[in-house]
PDB file of C-alpha atoms in Angstrom:
ATOM      1  CA  MET A  22      90.261 109.897  98.394  1.00  0.00           C
ATOM      2  CA  SER A  23      87.699 112.806  98.658  1.00  0.00           C
ATOM      3  CA  GLN A  24      85.894 110.897 101.399  1.00  0.00           C
ATOM      4  CA  THR A  25      88.901 110.919 103.649  1.00  0.00           C
ATOM      5  CA  GLU A  26      89.911 114.524 103.027  1.00  0.00           C
ATOM      6  CA  HIS A  27      87.070 116.181 104.936  1.00  0.00           C
ATOM      7  CA  GLU A  28      86.550 113.135 107.373  1.00  0.00           C
ATOM      8  CA  PRO A  29      85.818 114.394 110.884  1.00  0.00           C
ATOM      9  CA  ARG A  30      88.092 113.308 113.764  1.00  0.00           C
ATOM     10  CA  ILE A  31      86.541 110.848 116.169  1.00  0.00           C
ATOM     11  CA  ILE A  32      88.890 111.697 118.871  1.00  0.00           C
ATOM     12  CA  ILE A  33      89.057 115.409 119.559  1.00  0.00           C
ATOM     13  CA  GLU A  34      90.608 117.603 122.271  1.00  0.00           C
ATOM     14  CA  THR A  35      89.025 119.290 125.231  1.00  0.00           C
ATOM     15  CA  GLY A  36      89.461 122.854 126.852  1.00  0.00           C
ATOM     16  CA  LEU A  37      92.038 125.083 125.469  1.00  0.00           C
ATOM     17  CA  ASP A  38      93.365 122.477 123.103  1.00  0.00           C
ATOM     18  CA  LEU A  39      89.960 122.205 121.539  1.00  0.00           C
ATOM     19  CA  ARG A  40      89.511 125.959 121.193  1.00  0.00           C
ATOM     20  CA  VAL A  41      92.944 126.105 119.410  1.00  0.00           C
ATOM     21  CA  ALA A  42      91.865 123.090 117.065  1.00  0.00           C
ATOM     22  CA  GLU A  43      88.545 124.983 116.227  1.00  0.00           C
ATOM     23  CA  ILE A  44      90.581 128.048 115.194  1.00  0.00           C
ATOM     24  CA  ILE A  45      93.232 126.328 113.144  1.00  0.00           C
ATOM     25  CA  GLU A  46      91.412 123.363 111.487  1.00  0.00           C
ATOM     26  CA  PRO A  47      89.616 125.426 108.833  1.00  0.00           C
ATOM     27  CA  VAL A  48      92.837 127.146 107.865  1.00  0.00           C
ATOM     28  CA  ILE A  49      94.823 123.681 107.646  1.00  0.00           C
ATOM     29  CA  ALA A  50      91.866 122.100 105.809  1.00  0.00           C
ATOM     30  CA  SER A  51      91.689 124.916 103.111  1.00  0.00           C
ATOM     31  CA  MET A  52      95.374 124.069 102.412  1.00  0.00           C
ATOM     32  CA  ASP A  53      94.659 120.512 101.894  1.00  0.00           C
ATOM     33  CA  TYR A  54      96.066 119.349 105.158  1.00  0.00           C
ATOM     34  CA  ARG A  55      94.358 117.423 107.894  1.00  0.00           C
ATOM     35  CA  LEU A  56      94.679 118.248 111.607  1.00  0.00           C
ATOM     36  CA  VAL A  57      95.625 115.178 113.697  1.00  0.00           C
ATOM     37  CA  ARG A  58      96.019 116.656 117.111  1.00  0.00           C
ATOM     38  CA  VAL A  59      96.582 119.772 119.205  1.00  0.00           C
ATOM     39  CA  ARG A  60      98.383 119.698 122.539  1.00  0.00           C
ATOM     40  CA  MET A  61      99.517 122.255 124.900  1.00  0.00           C
ATOM     41  CA  MET A  62     102.701 120.908 126.650  1.00  0.00           C
ATOM     42  CA  SER A  63     104.824 122.413 129.459  1.00  0.00           C
ATOM     43  CA  GLN A  64     108.249 122.004 127.807  1.00  0.00           C
ATOM     44  CA  ASN A  65     110.492 124.970 127.214  1.00  0.00           C
ATOM     45  CA  GLY A  66     107.938 127.192 128.988  1.00  0.00           C
ATOM     46  CA  LEU A  67     104.857 126.349 127.084  1.00  0.00           C
ATOM     47  CA  THR A  68     104.749 124.511 123.730  1.00  0.00           C
ATOM     48  CA  LEU A  69     101.680 124.331 121.447  1.00  0.00           C
ATOM     49  CA  GLN A  70     102.117 120.995 119.442  1.00  0.00           C
ATOM     50  CA  VAL A  71     100.094 120.873 116.208  1.00  0.00           C
ATOM     51  CA  MET A  72     100.242 117.554 114.417  1.00  0.00           C
ATOM     52  CA  ALA A  73      99.024 117.706 110.732  1.00  0.00           C
ATOM     53  CA  GLU A  74      99.330 115.738 107.507  1.00  0.00           C
ATOM     54  CA  ARG A  75      98.636 115.823 103.934  1.00  0.00           C
ATOM     55  CA  ASN A  76      95.498 113.889 102.839  1.00  0.00           C
ATOM     56  CA  ASP A  77      97.748 111.083 101.668  1.00  0.00           C
ATOM     57  CA  GLY A  78      99.317 110.753 104.978  1.00  0.00           C
ATOM     58  CA  THR A  79     102.742 112.319 104.222  1.00  0.00           C
ATOM     59  CA  MET A  80     104.190 115.408 105.897  1.00  0.00           C
ATOM     60  CA  THR A  81     107.511 116.943 105.115  1.00  0.00           C
ATOM     61  CA  VAL A  82     109.589 119.517 106.988  1.00  0.00           C
ATOM     62  CA  GLU A  83     108.505 122.137 104.260  1.00  0.00           C
ATOM     63  CA  ASP A  84     104.798 121.190 104.931  1.00  0.00           C
ATOM     64  CA  CYS A  85     105.330 121.851 108.626  1.00  0.00           C
ATOM     65  CA  GLU A  86     106.777 125.159 107.966  1.00  0.00           C
ATOM     66  CA  THR A  87     103.919 126.039 105.439  1.00  0.00           C
ATOM     67  CA  VAL A  88     101.238 125.038 108.091  1.00  0.00           C
ATOM     68  CA  SER A  89     103.130 126.997 110.839  1.00  0.00           C
ATOM     69  CA  THR A  90     103.291 130.173 108.659  1.00  0.00           C
ATOM     70  CA  ALA A  91      99.646 129.918 107.853  1.00  0.00           C
ATOM     71  CA  ILE A  92      98.231 129.287 111.281  1.00  0.00           C
ATOM     72  CA  SER A  93     100.685 131.668 113.322  1.00  0.00           C
ATOM     73  CA  PRO A  94      98.831 134.978 112.320  1.00  0.00           C
ATOM     74  CA  VAL A  95      95.444 133.269 112.920  1.00  0.00           C
ATOM     75  CA  LEU A  96      96.407 132.390 116.459  1.00  0.00           C
ATOM     76  CA  ASP A  97      97.862 135.804 116.977  1.00  0.00           C
ATOM     77  CA  VAL A  98      94.490 137.386 115.983  1.00  0.00           C
ATOM     78  CA  GLU A  99      92.298 135.092 117.921  1.00  0.00           C
ATOM     79  CA  ASP A 100      94.711 134.994 120.810  1.00  0.00           C
ATOM     80  CA  PRO A 101      93.240 131.856 122.606  1.00  0.00           C
ATOM     81  CA  ILE A 102      96.464 131.398 124.726  1.00  0.00           C
ATOM     82  CA  ASP A 103      97.141 134.220 127.383  1.00  0.00           C
ATOM     83  CA  LYS A 104     100.808 133.187 127.984  1.00  0.00           C
ATOM     84  CA  ALA A 105     103.901 133.210 125.831  1.00  0.00           C
ATOM     85  CA  TYR A 106     104.283 129.900 123.941  1.00  0.00           C
ATOM     86  CA  HIS A 107     106.202 128.240 121.165  1.00  0.00           C
ATOM     87  CA  LEU A 108     104.462 126.777 118.274  1.00  0.00           C
ATOM     88  CA  GLU A 109     105.683 123.405 117.066  1.00  0.00           C
ATOM     89  CA  VAL A 110     104.169 121.914 113.929  1.00  0.00           C
ATOM     90  CA  SER A 111     104.969 118.228 113.220  1.00  0.00           C
ATOM     91  CA  SER A 112     103.912 115.173 111.545  1.00  0.00           C
ATOM     92  CA  PRO A 113     102.082 112.519 113.426  1.00  0.00           C
ATOM     93  CA  GLY A 114     105.159 110.201 113.202  1.00  0.00           C
ATOM     94  CA  ILE A 115     105.096 106.422 112.602  1.00  0.00           C
ATOM     95  CA  ASP A 116     103.684 105.570 116.051  1.00  0.00           C
ATOM     96  CA  ARG A 117     100.875 108.001 115.404  1.00  0.00           C
ATOM     97  CA  PRO A 118      97.674 108.857 117.310  1.00  0.00           C
ATOM     98  CA  MET A 119      94.690 107.394 115.549  1.00  0.00           C
ATOM     99  CA  VAL A 120      92.081 110.064 115.235  1.00  0.00           C
ATOM    100  CA  ARG A 121      89.876 109.159 112.258  1.00  0.00           C
ATOM    101  CA  LYS A 122      87.863 105.994 111.308  1.00  0.00           C
ATOM    102  CA  SER A 123      90.146 105.728 108.158  1.00  0.00           C
ATOM    103  CA  ASP A 124      93.255 105.611 110.349  1.00  0.00           C
ATOM    104  CA  PHE A 125      92.106 102.182 111.529  1.00  0.00           C
ATOM    105  CA  SER A 126      91.372 100.725 108.062  1.00  0.00           C
ATOM    106  CA  ARG A 127      94.566 102.254 106.638  1.00  0.00           C
ATOM    107  CA  TRP A 128      96.765 100.616 109.475  1.00  0.00           C
ATOM    108  CA  GLN A 129      94.787  97.476 109.695  1.00  0.00           C
ATOM    109  CA  GLY A 130      97.079  94.402 110.510  1.00  0.00           C
ATOM    110  CA  HIS A 131      99.161  96.661 112.979  1.00  0.00           C
ATOM    111  CA  ILE A 132      99.228  96.810 116.622  1.00  0.00           C
ATOM    112  CA  VAL A 133      97.216  99.602 118.300  1.00  0.00           C
ATOM    113  CA  LYS A 134      97.085 100.648 121.892  1.00  0.00           C
ATOM    114  CA  CYS A 135      93.816 102.204 122.991  1.00  0.00           C
ATOM    115  CA  GLU A 136      91.720 103.421 125.923  1.00  0.00           C
ATOM    116  CA  THR A 137      88.007 103.528 126.017  1.00  0.00           C
ATOM    117  CA  SER A 138      85.691 105.878 128.043  1.00  0.00           C
ATOM    118  CA  ILE A 139      83.461 102.897 129.072  1.00  0.00           C
ATOM    119  CA  MET A 140      84.166  99.449 130.085  1.00  0.00           C
ATOM    120  CA  ILE A 141      84.374  96.962 127.359  1.00  0.00           C
ATOM    121  CA  ASP A 142      84.892  93.243 128.401  1.00  0.00           C
ATOM    122  CA  ASN A 143      85.629  94.526 132.028  1.00  0.00           C
ATOM    123  CA  ARG A 144      88.461  96.712 130.724  1.00  0.00           C
ATOM    124  CA  LYS A 145      89.285 100.235 129.522  1.00  0.00           C
ATOM    125  CA  ARG A 146      92.818  99.561 128.170  1.00  0.00           C
ATOM    126  CA  PHE A 147      93.556  97.340 125.101  1.00  0.00           C
ATOM    127  CA  ARG A 148      96.441  96.454 123.082  1.00  0.00           C
ATOM    128  CA  GLY A 149      96.365  94.209 120.010  1.00  0.00           C
ATOM    129  CA  LYS A 150      96.482  93.872 116.145  1.00  0.00           C
ATOM    130  CA  ILE A 151      93.704  95.570 114.237  1.00  0.00           C
ATOM    131  CA  VAL A 152      92.026  92.673 112.318  1.00  0.00           C
ATOM    132  CA  GLU A 153      88.772  94.283 111.060  1.00  0.00           C
ATOM    133  CA  THR A 154      87.242  97.658 110.810  1.00  0.00           C
ATOM    134  CA  ASN A 155      83.733  98.955 109.805  1.00  0.00           C
ATOM    135  CA  GLU A 156      81.727 102.085 110.037  1.00  0.00           C
ATOM    136  CA  GLU A 157      80.762 101.365 113.764  1.00  0.00           C
ATOM    137  CA  GLY A 158      84.223 100.303 115.175  1.00  0.00           C
ATOM    138  CA  PHE A 159      87.174  97.951 114.917  1.00  0.00           C
ATOM    139  CA  THR A 160      88.231  94.617 116.249  1.00  0.00           C
ATOM    140  CA  ILE A 161      91.591  93.670 117.568  1.00  0.00           C
ATOM    141  CA  GLU A 162      93.233  90.437 118.374  1.00  0.00           C
ATOM    142  CA  ARG A 163      94.743  90.939 121.783  1.00  0.00           C
ATOM    143  CA  ASP A 164      98.508  90.289 122.029  1.00  0.00           C
ATOM    144  CA  GLN A 165      98.018  89.241 125.717  1.00  0.00           C
ATOM    145  CA  VAL A 166      94.852  87.422 126.614  1.00  0.00           C
ATOM    146  CA  ALA A 167      94.031  87.128 130.345  1.00  0.00           C
ATOM    147  CA  TYR A 168      92.204  84.084 131.644  1.00  0.00           C
ATOM    148  CA  GLY A 169      88.522  84.039 130.664  1.00  0.00           C
ATOM    149  CA  GLU A 170      89.003  86.771 128.049  1.00  0.00           C
ATOM    150  CA  ALA A 171      88.036  86.301 124.328  1.00  0.00           C
ATOM    151  CA  PRO A 172      91.151  86.411 122.069  1.00  0.00           C
ATOM    152  CA  SER A 173      89.511  89.273 120.095  1.00  0.00           C
ATOM    153  CA  VAL A 174      87.563  92.284 121.119  1.00  0.00           C
ATOM    154  CA  THR A 175      85.378  94.825 119.015  1.00  0.00           C
ATOM    155  CA  ILE A 176      85.692  98.390 120.199  1.00  0.00           C
ATOM    156  CA  PRO A 177      83.035 100.793 119.024  1.00  0.00           C
ATOM    157  CA  PHE A 178      84.409 104.141 117.756  1.00  0.00           C
ATOM    158  CA  THR A 179      81.925 105.943 120.093  1.00  0.00           C
ATOM    159  CA  ALA A 180      83.659 104.417 123.190  1.00  0.00           C
ATOM    160  CA  LEU A 181      87.235 105.332 122.092  1.00  0.00           C
ATOM    161  CA  SER A 182      88.995 107.971 124.075  1.00  0.00           C
ATOM    162  CA  GLU A 183      92.587 107.524 122.901  1.00  0.00           C
ATOM    163  CA  ALA A 184      94.351 105.391 120.318  1.00  0.00           C
ATOM    164  CA  LYS A 185      98.015 105.014 119.082  1.00  0.00           C
ATOM    165  CA  LEU A 186      99.942 102.745 116.740  1.00  0.00           C
ATOM    166  CA  ILE A 187     102.711 100.741 118.402  1.00  0.00           C
ATOM    167  CA  LEU A 188     106.146 100.945 116.814  1.00  0.00           C
ATOM    168  CA  THR A 189     107.115  97.555 115.318  1.00  0.00           C
ATOM    169  CA  ASP A 190     109.394  96.460 112.474  1.00  0.00           C
ATOM    170  CA  ASP A 191     106.399  95.704 110.273  1.00  0.00           C
ATOM    171  CA  LEU A 192     104.933  99.200 110.991  1.00  0.00           C
ATOM    172  CA  ILE A 193     108.092 100.909 110.095  1.00  0.00           C
ATOM    173  CA  ARG A 194     108.445  98.946 106.862  1.00  0.00           C
ATOM    174  CA  ASP A 195     104.634  99.572 105.796  1.00  0.00           C
ATOM    175  CA  ALA A 196     105.014 103.396 106.850  1.00  0.00           C
ATOM    176  CA  LEU A 197     108.156 103.745 104.812  1.00  0.00           C
ATOM    177  CA  ARG A 198     106.496 101.889 101.822  1.00  0.00           C
ATOM    178  CA  ALA A 199     103.377 104.117 102.076  1.00  0.00           C
ATOM    179  CA  ASP A 200     105.530 107.291 102.330  1.00  0.00           C
ATOM    180  CA  LYS A 201     107.572 106.223  99.172  1.00  0.00           C
ATOM    181  CA  LEU A 202     104.437 105.500  97.222  1.00  0.00           C
ATOM    182  CA  ALA A 203     102.791 108.839  98.112  1.00  0.00           C
ATOM    183  CA  LYS A 204     106.042 110.682  97.077  1.00  0.00           C
ATOM    184  CA  ALA A 205     105.962 108.851  93.740  1.00  0.00           C
ATOM    185  CA  GLN A 206     102.410 109.540  93.133  1.00  0.00           C
ATOM    186  CA  ALA A 207     102.909 113.306  93.971  1.00  0.00           C
ATOM    187  CA  ALA A 208     105.928 113.405  91.580  1.00  0.00           C
ATOM    188  CA  ASN A 209     103.807 111.840  88.845  1.00  0.00           C
ATOM    189  CA  GLN A 210     101.053 114.418  89.402  1.00  0.00           C
ATOM    190  CA  ASN A 211     103.447 117.243  89.376  1.00  0.00           C
ATOM    191  CA  GLY A 212     104.975 115.834  86.160  1.00  0.00           C
ATOM    192  CA  GLU A 213     101.585 115.681  84.499  1.00  0.00           C
ATOM    193  CA  ASP A 214     100.862 119.254  85.470  1.00  0.00           C
ATOM    194  CA  ASP A 215     103.993 120.401  83.545  1.00  0.00           C
ATOM    195  CA  ASN A 216     102.914 118.721  80.414  1.00  0.00           C
ATOM    196  CA  GLU A 217      99.555 120.492  80.041  1.00  0.00           C
TER     197      GLU A 217
END
């Protein structure tokens, strides 16, 4: 598990969002959380949305409050945003953004929608089931194949500009199962600590 704990993100922000991410990521990492995404949105005035998760992929409401309490004073001191804003810390959700290589191997078998920064097979937008991943990239089986296109395409991580899981019944089932498993493992670890 230690390999994924400090795994860098392959999809990162730009501009102000990147500046905020650089400020808060070390704080979040020191608390054993991983930053998923930072995004400034124009809702309710300005909202700074911070997506984070535990290293096991779970994120409770209490975790969101913990992260929010930790990053709030750091953002006040560094003051990267010159307007009033609301801070919103959330979990990535089931139809999550895919930002690390391990996200692709973890959710292999599920449908991803992604965009690349360069043309691959005469396209920049793809949708399909992740069938294989390696250190360099991932292969998807397209769910709609246009005439003359190969049924599968390999996308290098270096070309990826955005990726997100698509909500399906299978994904919901697997996400709930993974969440239940992670909670059971956490409960077991807490139990072991009490016995020492």
